[in-house]
C-alpha positions as CSV (number, residue, x, y, z in Angstrom):
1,X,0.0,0.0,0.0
2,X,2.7,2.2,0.5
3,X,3.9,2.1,-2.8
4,X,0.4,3.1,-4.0
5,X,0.2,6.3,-1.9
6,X,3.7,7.5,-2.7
7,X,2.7,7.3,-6.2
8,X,-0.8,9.4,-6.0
9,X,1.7,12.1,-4.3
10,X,4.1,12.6,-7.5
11,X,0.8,13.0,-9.5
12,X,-0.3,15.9,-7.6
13,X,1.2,19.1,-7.8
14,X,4.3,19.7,-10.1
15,X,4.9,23.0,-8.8
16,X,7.4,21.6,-6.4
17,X,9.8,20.7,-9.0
18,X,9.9,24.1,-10.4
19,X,12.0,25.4,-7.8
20,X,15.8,24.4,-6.1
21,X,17.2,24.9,-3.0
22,X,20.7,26.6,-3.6
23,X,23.2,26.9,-0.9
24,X,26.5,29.3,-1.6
25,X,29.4,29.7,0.8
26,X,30.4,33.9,1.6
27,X,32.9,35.2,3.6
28,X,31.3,37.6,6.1
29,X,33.2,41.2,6.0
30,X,32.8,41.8,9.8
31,X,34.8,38.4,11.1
32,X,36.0,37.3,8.3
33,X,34.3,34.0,9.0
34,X,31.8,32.1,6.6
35,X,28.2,31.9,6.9
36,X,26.0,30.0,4.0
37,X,23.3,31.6,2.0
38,X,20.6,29.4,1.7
39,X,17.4,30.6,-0.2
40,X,14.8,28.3,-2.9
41,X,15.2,29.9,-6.2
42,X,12.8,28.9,-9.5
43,X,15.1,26.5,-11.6
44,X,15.5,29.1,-14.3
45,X,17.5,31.9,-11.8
46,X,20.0,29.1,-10.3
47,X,22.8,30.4,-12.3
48,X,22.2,34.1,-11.2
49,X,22.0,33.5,-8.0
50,X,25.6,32.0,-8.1
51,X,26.9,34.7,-10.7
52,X,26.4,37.6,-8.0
């Protein structure tokens, strides 16, 4: 049965696949230290969002 409702999930909304969770590494100008930027960007801006 669990096999049936994990497929009646994927046929719902596709909407979730339209989007990525990105994660980029910055140095922090006060200490120097790094922190992670972590946001969910649509599929088509992944590449700008690691360009700036």
């Amino acid at each position: 049965m669990a096999k049936k409702v994990v497929a009646t999930l994927q046929e719902g909304k596709k909407d979730g696949r339209a989007y990525s969770k990105v994660i980029k590494m910055v140095k922090s100008p006060k200490t120097g230290a790094y922190i992670f930027d972590e946001r969910m960007v649509p599929n088509e801006a992944v590449k700008d969002f690691f360009k700036n």
